[in-house]
CSV table of C-alpha atoms (C1' of nucleotides) and ligand atoms in Angstrom, one decimal:
chain,number,residue,atom,x,y,z
A,62,UNK,CA,-69.2,-265.8,-13.5
A,63,UNK,CA,-69.2,-265.2,-17.3
A,64,UNK,CA,-65.8,-264.3,-17.0
A,65,UNK,CA,-62.9,-265.5,-19.2
A,66,UNK,CA,-59.3,-266.3,-18.7
A,67,UNK,CA,-56.7,-265.4,-21.3
A,68,UNK,CA,-56.9,-269.0,-22.5
A,69,UNK,CA,-60.8,-268.7,-23.5
A,70,UNK,CA,-60.3,-265.3,-24.6
A,71,UNK,CA,-57.5,-266.7,-27.1
A,72,UNK,CA,-59.7,-269.6,-28.1
A,73,UNK,CA,-62.5,-267.5,-28.8
A,74,UNK,CA,-60.6,-264.8,-31.1
A,75,UNK,CA,-57.6,-266.9,-32.4
A,76,UNK,CA,-55.1,-264.4,-30.7
A,77,UNK,CA,-52.4,-265.8,-28.9
A,78,UNK,CA,-52.2,-265.2,-25.1
A,79,UNK,CA,-48.9,-263.6,-25.2
A,80,UNK,CA,-50.2,-261.8,-28.3
A,81,UNK,CA,-53.3,-260.7,-26.2
A,82,UNK,CA,-51.0,-259.5,-23.2
A,83,UNK,CA,-48.8,-257.8,-25.9
A,84,UNK,CA,-51.9,-256.2,-26.9
A,85,UNK,CA,-52.6,-254.9,-23.4
A,86,UNK,CA,-48.9,-253.6,-22.8
A,87,UNK,CA,-49.7,-251.4,-26.3
A,88,UNK,CA,-52.9,-250.1,-24.9
A,89,UNK,CA,-55.2,-251.9,-27.3
A,90,UNK,CA,-56.6,-254.2,-24.9
A,91,UNK,CA,-57.6,-252.5,-21.8
A,92,UNK,CA,-56.4,-253.7,-18.4
A,93,UNK,CA,-59.0,-256.5,-17.1
A,94,UNK,CA,-60.2,-257.2,-13.6
A,95,UNK,CA,-57.9,-259.7,-11.9
A,96,UNK,CA,-59.1,-262.7,-9.9
A,97,UNK,CA,-57.6,-262.9,-6.6
A,98,UNK,CA,-54.6,-264.9,-7.8
A,99,UNK,CA,-54.1,-262.1,-10.3
A,100,UNK,CA,-55.7,-264.1,-13.5
A,101,UNK,CA,-56.9,-262.0,-16.0
A,102,UNK,CA,-60.7,-261.6,-16.2
A,103,UNK,CA,-62.3,-260.8,-19.5
A,104,UNK,CA,-65.9,-259.6,-20.3
A,105,UNK,CA,-67.9,-260.2,-23.3
A,106,UNK,CA,-67.0,-256.7,-24.4
A,107,UNK,CA,-63.3,-257.7,-24.2
A,108,UNK,CA,-64.2,-260.2,-26.6
A,109,UNK,CA,-66.0,-258.0,-29.1
A,110,UNK,CA,-62.9,-255.6,-28.6
A,111,UNK,CA,-60.4,-258.3,-29.6
A,112,UNK,CA,-62.6,-259.4,-32.5
A,113,UNK,CA,-62.8,-255.6,-33.7
A,114,UNK,CA,-58.9,-255.8,-33.6
A,115,UNK,CA,-58.6,-259.0,-35.7
A,116,UNK,CA,-61.0,-257.6,-38.4
A,117,UNK,CA,-59.3,-254.4,-38.6
A,118,UNK,CA,-56.0,-256.3,-39.0
A,119,UNK,CA,-57.8,-258.0,-41.8
A,120,UNK,CA,-58.5,-254.7,-43.4
A,121,UNK,CA,-54.7,-253.6,-43.2
A,122,UNK,CA,-54.6,-251.6,-40.2
A,123,UNK,CA,-51.6,-251.8,-38.1
A,124,UNK,CA,-51.5,-251.6,-34.7
A,125,UNK,CA,-51.2,-247.8,-34.3
A,126,UNK,CA,-54.2,-247.3,-36.3
A,127,UNK,CA,-56.2,-249.8,-34.6
A,128,UNK,CA,-55.5,-247.6,-31.4
A,129,UNK,CA,-56.8,-244.7,-33.2
A,130,UNK,CA,-60.0,-246.5,-34.3
A,131,UNK,CA,-60.5,-248.0,-31.0
A,132,UNK,CA,-60.6,-244.7,-29.1
A,133,UNK,CA,-63.0,-243.5,-31.9
A,134,UNK,CA,-65.0,-246.5,-31.2
A,135,UNK,CA,-64.8,-246.0,-27.9
A,136,UNK,CA,-66.1,-242.4,-27.8
A,137,UNK,CA,-68.4,-242.9,-30.4
A,138,UNK,CA,-70.7,-240.3,-29.8
A,139,UNK,CA,-67.9,-237.2,-29.4
A,140,UNK,CA,-66.4,-238.8,-32.3
A,141,UNK,CA,-67.3,-238.1,-36.0
A,142,UNK,CA,-67.5,-240.1,-39.1
A,143,UNK,CA,-64.9,-237.6,-40.7
A,144,UNK,CA,-62.4,-238.7,-38.4
A,145,UNK,CA,-63.0,-242.4,-38.9
A,146,UNK,CA,-63.3,-241.9,-42.8
A,147,UNK,CA,-59.9,-239.7,-42.9
A,148,UNK,CA,-58.3,-242.8,-41.0
A,149,UNK,CA,-59.7,-245.2,-43.7
A,150,UNK,CA,-58.8,-243.3,-46.5
A,151,UNK,CA,-55.2,-242.7,-45.4
A,152,UNK,CA,-55.1,-246.7,-45.1
A,153,UNK,CA,-56.5,-247.3,-48.5
A,154,UNK,CA,-54.1,-244.9,-49.9
A,155,UNK,CA,-51.3,-246.3,-48.5
A,156,UNK,CA,-52.5,-249.9,-49.9
A,157,UNK,CA,-52.9,-248.4,-53.2
A,158,UNK,CA,-49.4,-247.2,-53.3
A,159,UNK,CA,-48.3,-250.4,-52.1
A,160,UNK,CA,-49.9,-252.3,-55.0
A,161,UNK,CA,-48.7,-249.5,-57.5
A,162,UNK,CA,-45.0,-250.3,-56.1
A,163,UNK,CA,-45.3,-254.1,-56.3
A,164,UNK,CA,-47.1,-253.9,-60.0
A,165,UNK,CA,-43.9,-251.7,-60.8
A,166,UNK,CA,-41.4,-254.1,-59.7
A,167,UNK,CA,-43.6,-257.2,-61.2
A,168,UNK,CA,-43.6,-255.7,-64.6
A,169,UNK,CA,-39.9,-255.0,-64.6
A,170,UNK,CA,-39.2,-258.3,-63.1
A,171,UNK,CA,-41.3,-260.0,-65.5
A,172,UNK,CA,-39.7,-258.4,-68.3
A,173,UNK,CA,-36.3,-259.7,-67.4
A,174,UNK,CA,-37.6,-263.2,-66.4
A,175,UNK,CA,-39.4,-263.9,-69.6
A,176,UNK,CA,-36.5,-263.5,-71.8
A,177,UNK,CA,-34.4,-266.0,-69.5
A,178,UNK,CA,-34.2,-269.4,-71.0
A,179,UNK,CA,-34.2,-271.1,-67.8
A,180,UNK,CA,-31.9,-273.9,-69.2
A,181,UNK,CA,-29.1,-275.9,-67.7
A,182,UNK,CA,-26.2,-274.4,-69.4
A,183,UNK,CA,-23.9,-271.4,-68.3
A,184,UNK,CA,-25.6,-268.1,-67.2
A,185,UNK,CA,-23.2,-266.3,-68.9
A,186,UNK,CA,-25.4,-265.2,-71.3
A,187,UNK,CA,-28.3,-264.8,-68.7
A,188,UNK,CA,-30.9,-262.1,-69.5
A,189,UNK,CA,-31.6,-261.5,-65.7
A,190,UNK,CA,-28.0,-261.5,-64.4
A,191,UNK,CA,-27.2,-259.1,-67.5
A,192,UNK,CA,-30.1,-257.0,-66.4
A,193,UNK,CA,-29.3,-256.3,-63.0
A,194,UNK,CA,-25.7,-256.0,-64.0
A,195,UNK,CA,-25.9,-253.3,-66.8
A,196,UNK,CA,-29.3,-251.3,-66.7
A,197,UNK,CA,-30.6,-248.8,-64.2
A,198,UNK,CA,-34.0,-247.3,-65.5
A,199,UNK,CA,-36.4,-249.6,-65.2
A,200,UNK,CA,-38.0,-248.1,-68.5
A,201,UNK,CA,-34.9,-249.4,-70.1
A,202,UNK,CA,-35.1,-252.9,-69.3
A,203,UNK,CA,-38.4,-253.1,-71.1
A,204,UNK,CA,-37.0,-251.5,-74.0
A,205,UNK,CA,-33.8,-253.6,-74.3
A,206,UNK,CA,-35.5,-256.8,-73.6
A,207,UNK,CA,-38.0,-256.2,-76.3
A,208,UNK,CA,-35.6,-255.7,-78.9
A,209,UNK,CA,-33.7,-258.9,-77.9
A,210,UNK,CA,-36.9,-260.7,-78.0
B,25,UNK,CA,-4.6,-244.7,-57.7
B,26,UNK,CA,-8.1,-245.1,-59.1
B,27,UNK,CA,-9.4,-246.6,-55.6
B,28,UNK,CA,-12.6,-245.0,-54.2
B,29,UNK,CA,-12.9,-244.5,-50.5
B,30,UNK,CA,-16.2,-245.5,-49.0
B,31,UNK,CA,-17.8,-241.6,-49.0
B,32,UNK,CA,-16.8,-241.8,-52.7
B,33,UNK,CA,-18.6,-245.0,-53.3
B,34,UNK,CA,-21.3,-243.8,-51.5
B,35,UNK,CA,-21.8,-240.8,-53.5
B,36,UNK,CA,-21.7,-242.8,-56.7
B,37,UNK,CA,-23.9,-245.5,-55.5
B,38,UNK,CA,-26.5,-243.6,-53.6
B,39,UNK,CA,-25.7,-246.1,-50.7
B,40,UNK,CA,-25.1,-244.8,-47.4
B,41,UNK,CA,-21.8,-245.3,-45.9
B,42,UNK,CA,-23.1,-247.3,-42.7
B,43,UNK,CA,-25.0,-249.3,-45.2
B,44,UNK,CA,-22.1,-250.2,-47.3
B,45,UNK,CA,-20.3,-251.4,-44.0
B,46,UNK,CA,-23.6,-253.3,-43.3
B,47,UNK,CA,-23.7,-255.0,-46.7
B,48,UNK,CA,-20.1,-256.0,-46.0
B,49,UNK,CA,-20.9,-257.1,-42.7
B,50,UNK,CA,-24.0,-259.4,-44.3
B,51,UNK,CA,-21.6,-260.7,-47.0
B,52,UNK,CA,-22.8,-258.6,-49.8
B,53,UNK,CA,-20.0,-256.3,-50.9
B,54,UNK,CA,-16.9,-258.4,-50.4
B,55,UNK,CA,-14.0,-257.0,-48.1
B,56,UNK,CA,-12.2,-254.3,-49.9
B,57,UNK,CA,-8.3,-253.5,-49.6
B,58,UNK,CA,-7.2,-251.1,-47.1
B,59,UNK,CA,-4.9,-248.1,-46.9
B,60,UNK,CA,-2.2,-248.2,-44.6
B,61,UNK,CA,-4.5,-246.3,-42.1
B,62,UNK,CA,-7.2,-248.8,-42.4
B,63,UNK,CA,-9.4,-247.2,-45.0
B,64,UNK,CA,-11.3,-249.1,-47.2
B,65,UNK,CA,-10.4,-249.0,-50.8
B,66,UNK,CA,-12.8,-250.0,-53.4
B,67,UNK,CA,-12.4,-250.7,-57.3
B,68,UNK,CA,-14.7,-250.6,-60.3
B,69,UNK,CA,-15.8,-253.9,-59.6
B,70,UNK,CA,-16.8,-252.8,-56.3
B,71,UNK,CA,-18.9,-250.2,-58.0
B,72,UNK,CA,-20.5,-252.3,-60.1
B,73,UNK,CA,-21.4,-254.7,-57.4
B,74,UNK,CA,-22.9,-252.0,-55.6
B,75,UNK,CA,-24.8,-250.9,-58.5
B,76,UNK,CA,-26.1,-254.7,-58.9
B,77,UNK,CA,-27.3,-254.5,-55.5
B,78,UNK,CA,-29.5,-251.3,-56.0
B,79,UNK,CA,-31.0,-252.6,-59.2
B,80,UNK,CA,-31.8,-256.0,-57.6
B,81,UNK,CA,-33.4,-254.1,-54.7
B,82,UNK,CA,-35.6,-252.0,-57.0
B,83,UNK,CA,-36.7,-255.6,-58.7
B,84,UNK,CA,-38.2,-256.2,-55.1
B,85,UNK,CA,-35.2,-258.8,-54.2
B,86,UNK,CA,-34.4,-258.5,-50.5
B,87,UNK,CA,-30.6,-258.8,-49.3
B,88,UNK,CA,-30.7,-262.7,-48.6
B,89,UNK,CA,-32.0,-263.2,-52.4
B,90,UNK,CA,-29.5,-260.7,-53.5
B,91,UNK,CA,-26.5,-262.6,-51.8
B,92,UNK,CA,-27.5,-265.7,-53.8
B,93,UNK,CA,-27.9,-263.7,-57.0
B,94,UNK,CA,-24.5,-262.4,-56.3
B,95,UNK,CA,-23.0,-265.8,-56.0
B,96,UNK,CA,-24.5,-266.5,-59.3
B,97,UNK,CA,-23.4,-263.7,-60.7
B,98,UNK,CA,-19.6,-264.2,-59.4
B,99,UNK,CA,-19.8,-267.8,-60.7
B,100,UNK,CA,-21.1,-267.1,-64.0
B,101,UNK,CA,-19.7,-269.8,-65.9
B,102,UNK,CA,-20.5,-272.7,-63.4
B,103,UNK,CA,-24.1,-271.1,-62.7
B,104,UNK,CA,-27.1,-272.1,-65.0
B,105,UNK,CA,-29.8,-269.9,-66.2
B,106,UNK,CA,-32.2,-272.4,-64.4
B,107,UNK,CA,-30.7,-271.3,-61.1
B,108,UNK,CA,-31.2,-267.6,-61.8
B,109,UNK,CA,-34.9,-268.0,-63.3
B,110,UNK,CA,-36.1,-270.1,-60.0
B,111,UNK,CA,-34.9,-267.6,-58.0
B,112,UNK,CA,-36.4,-264.7,-60.1
B,113,UNK,CA,-39.9,-266.6,-60.6
B,114,UNK,CA,-39.9,-267.5,-56.9
B,115,UNK,CA,-39.5,-263.5,-56.3
B,116,UNK,CA,-42.4,-262.7,-58.8
B,117,UNK,CA,-44.6,-265.2,-57.2
B,118,UNK,CA,-44.1,-263.7,-53.9
B,119,UNK,CA,-44.8,-260.4,-55.5
B,120,UNK,CA,-47.9,-261.3,-56.9
B,121,UNK,CA,-49.3,-262.9,-53.7
B,122,UNK,CA,-48.4,-259.8,-51.8
B,123,UNK,CA,-50.4,-257.8,-54.5
B,124,UNK,CA,-53.4,-260.0,-54.4
B,125,UNK,CA,-53.5,-260.0,-50.5
B,126,UNK,CA,-53.4,-256.2,-50.5
B,127,UNK,CA,-56.3,-256.1,-53.3
B,128,UNK,CA,-58.2,-258.2,-51.0
B,129,UNK,CA,-57.7,-255.7,-48.5
B,130,UNK,CA,-58.4,-253.1,-50.6
B,131,UNK,CA,-61.4,-254.2,-51.8
B,132,UNK,CA,-62.8,-254.9,-48.4
B,133,UNK,CA,-61.8,-251.5,-47.3
B,134,UNK,CA,-63.1,-249.6,-50.3
B,135,UNK,CA,-66.7,-251.4,-49.5
B,136,UNK,CA,-67.0,-250.1,-45.9
B,137,UNK,CA,-65.3,-246.8,-46.4
B,138,UNK,CA,-67.6,-245.8,-49.7
B,139,UNK,CA,-70.8,-246.4,-47.4
B,140,UNK,CA,-69.2,-243.9,-44.8
B,141,UNK,CA,-70.6,-240.3,-44.8
B,142,UNK,CA,-67.4,-238.8,-43.6
B,143,UNK,CA,-69.5,-235.9,-42.2
B,144,UNK,CA,-69.0,-233.8,-38.7
B,145,UNK,CA,-71.6,-235.6,-37.3
B,146,UNK,CA,-71.4,-238.1,-34.4
B,147,UNK,CA,-69.9,-241.5,-35.5
B,148,UNK,CA,-72.5,-243.9,-33.8
B,149,UNK,CA,-73.7,-244.8,-37.4
B,150,UNK,CA,-70.5,-245.1,-38.9
B,151,UNK,CA,-70.5,-247.8,-41.5
B,152,UNK,CA,-67.1,-248.2,-40.6
B,153,UNK,CA,-66.8,-248.6,-37.3
B,154,UNK,CA,-69.8,-250.7,-37.2
B,155,UNK,CA,-68.6,-252.9,-40.0
B,156,UNK,CA,-65.2,-253.4,-37.9
B,157,UNK,CA,-67.6,-254.1,-34.9
B,158,UNK,CA,-69.9,-256.6,-36.4
B,159,UNK,CA,-68.5,-258.3,-39.4
B,160,UNK,CA,-66.1,-261.3,-39.8
B,161,UNK,CA,-66.1,-262.2,-43.6
B,162,UNK,CA,-64.9,-259.7,-46.2
B,163,UNK,CA,-67.7,-261.2,-48.4
B,164,UNK,CA,-70.1,-260.1,-45.9
B,165,UNK,CA,-69.1,-256.6,-45.8
B,166,UNK,CA,-69.8,-256.3,-49.5
B,167,UNK,CA,-73.2,-257.9,-49.0
B,168,UNK,CA,-74.3,-255.7,-45.9
B,169,UNK,CA,-73.0,-252.6,-47.3
B,170,UNK,CA,-74.5,-253.1,-50.8
B,171,UNK,CA,-78.0,-253.6,-48.9
B,172,UNK,CA,-77.4,-250.3,-47.1
B,173,UNK,CA,-76.3,-247.8,-49.9
C,178,DA,C1',-0.8,-225.4,-37.0
C,179,DC,C1',-5.2,-226.2,-36.8
C,180,DA,C1',-9.6,-227.1,-38.3
C,181,DA,C1',-13.1,-229.4,-41.3
C,182,DA,C1',-14.2,-233.2,-43.7
C,183,DC,C1',-13.4,-238.0,-43.5
C,184,DC,C1',-12.3,-242.6,-42.1
C,185,DT,C1',-12.3,-246.5,-38.3
C,186,DT,C1',-14.6,-249.9,-34.8
C,187,DA,C1',-18.1,-251.4,-31.7
C,188,DT,C1',-22.6,-250.9,-29.6
C,189,DA,C1',-27.1,-249.6,-29.5
C,190,DC,C1',-31.4,-248.1,-31.5
C,191,DT,C1',-35.3,-247.8,-34.9
C,192,DT,C1',-39.8,-250.1,-36.6
C,193,DT,C1',-43.4,-254.0,-36.4
C,194,DA,C1',-45.5,-257.6,-34.6
C,195,DC,C1',-44.7,-260.7,-32.2
C,196,DT,C1',-42.8,-265.4,-29.7
C,197,DA,C1',-40.0,-267.6,-26.4
C,198,DC,C1',-38.0,-268.5,-22.1
C,199,DA,C1',-37.0,-268.5,-16.9
C,200,DG,C1',-38.7,-268.8,-12.7
C,201,DG,C1',-42.3,-268.9,-10.4
C,202,DG,C1',-48.1,-269.3,-8.3
C,203,DT,C1',-52.9,-271.8,-9.2
C,204,DT,C1',-56.5,-275.2,-10.8
C,205,DT,C1',-58.2,-279.1,-11.8
C,206,DA,C1',-58.6,-283.9,-12.8
C,207,DG,C1',-58.1,-288.5,-11.6
D,201,DC,C1',-52.3,-285.9,-3.2
D,202,DT,C1',-50.2,-285.0,-7.2
D,203,DA,C1',-49.5,-284.0,-11.9
D,204,DA,C1',-51.2,-281.5,-15.9
D,205,DA,C1',-52.7,-277.8,-17.7
D,206,DC,C1',-53.0,-273.2,-16.7
D,207,DC,C1',-51.5,-268.4,-15.5
D,208,DC,C1',-48.3,-264.6,-13.8
D,209,DT,C1',-43.9,-261.1,-14.4
D,210,DG,C1',-40.1,-259.8,-16.6
D,211,DT,C1',-36.8,-260.1,-20.1
D,212,DA,C1',-34.7,-261.0,-24.1
D,213,DG,C1',-34.7,-262.8,-29.0
D,214,DT,C1',-37.3,-262.9,-33.9
D,215,DA,C1',-37.1,-260.8,-39.1
D,216,DA,C1',-35.4,-256.7,-42.2
D,217,DA,C1',-32.9,-253.2,-43.3
D,218,DG,C1',-30.9,-250.0,-41.6
D,219,DT,C1',-29.7,-245.4,-38.7
D,220,DA,C1',-27.2,-243.0,-35.0
D,221,DT,C1',-23.6,-242.2,-31.7
D,222,DA,C1',-19.6,-242.4,-28.9
D,223,DA,C1',-14.8,-242.3,-29.0
D,224,DG,C1',-11.4,-242.1,-31.4
D,225,DG,C1',-7.5,-241.6,-35.9
D,226,DT,C1',-6.4,-239.5,-40.8
D,227,DT,C1',-6.1,-236.1,-44.5
D,228,DT,C1',-6.8,-231.9,-46.7
D,229,DG,C1',-6.8,-227.1,-47.0
D,230,DT,C1',-5.2,-222.6,-45.4
E,512,LIG,ZN1,-30.3,-269.1,-70.5
E,513,LIG,ZN1,-30.8,-266.6,-67.9
E,514,LIG,ZN1,-71.6,-240.7,-41.5
E,515,LIG,ZN1,-68.9,-242.9,-41.0
DNA sequence: ACAAACCTTATACTTTACTACAGGGTTTAG
DNA sequence: CTAAACCCTGTAGTAAAGTATAAGGTTTGT
């Protein structure tokens, strides 16, 4: 008693059945006991593990990172805070770099978009199209659009 | 004369040969003339098109968006600024949403990471691992870590 | 003449994170 | 008892944006 079948684990964690089996194949979820008919039987420890995965995903960790975190979690005594923090900081750096890249794009795109009238007439004079046609350096986009504005 | 072969177009645009053929298959680059031996022969217009793609990519547009932009660019007279600006604004919104999502992740991850000592001792007390083990709502992460700190 | 460098097509593989079958067996409610 | 709901394995498909490889044909330089 007390065992959950895959559908129940799915309902409790919000992770799809298929995805749970996929996580098992990827080594994230450990292979559970089986009923006589071959059904997966999960314990409360499995529920916690699945919830750990959900939370780690929310933090921006990918499945590969989560595998590592799970190993550290399982071997808590033999693992060190340093190992865990290294992973977290690497992920933090990755996230920060993505943000910077997106902000660079946002800035450049805003520049050329603001100058476009957005009207119903022909796009021959469109600043967006012209910018994409002629300018290489995003810094130049700002300069040129600023002059025009 | 004046034609470029794929390697030359590649060298001038920084787009890999394979990628150029891939863009052609995806309808981004139009099918060029062929030499008698079947070699692709590109014109200066193709160079400008390839450079347009490079710049649009830098702005964060995906290949599908770029297809649309290219159509608008080719039919500049019959296209409107409104159509172009709609595409740009949709992409801008997408980028802004990605930034927000990443900033949410960054904030939550920073909270739990700052409280971790990062030392060489056992990770049993690790705030990162504990946070991933116990807390669901990112708002709670901040609260709990704040109390501990 | 012959190799190096270049080009061709078609097919398959890469990464990430799933999702969707097909073709079964099992459990449960009425 | 039977249908619905659930579970199993295995395979294949999805999205995005390419990269790699095989097995050739062509061009260029010496
Ligand atoms: Zn306009
Ligand atoms: Zn415009
Ligand atoms: Zn510590
Ligand atoms: Zn720690």
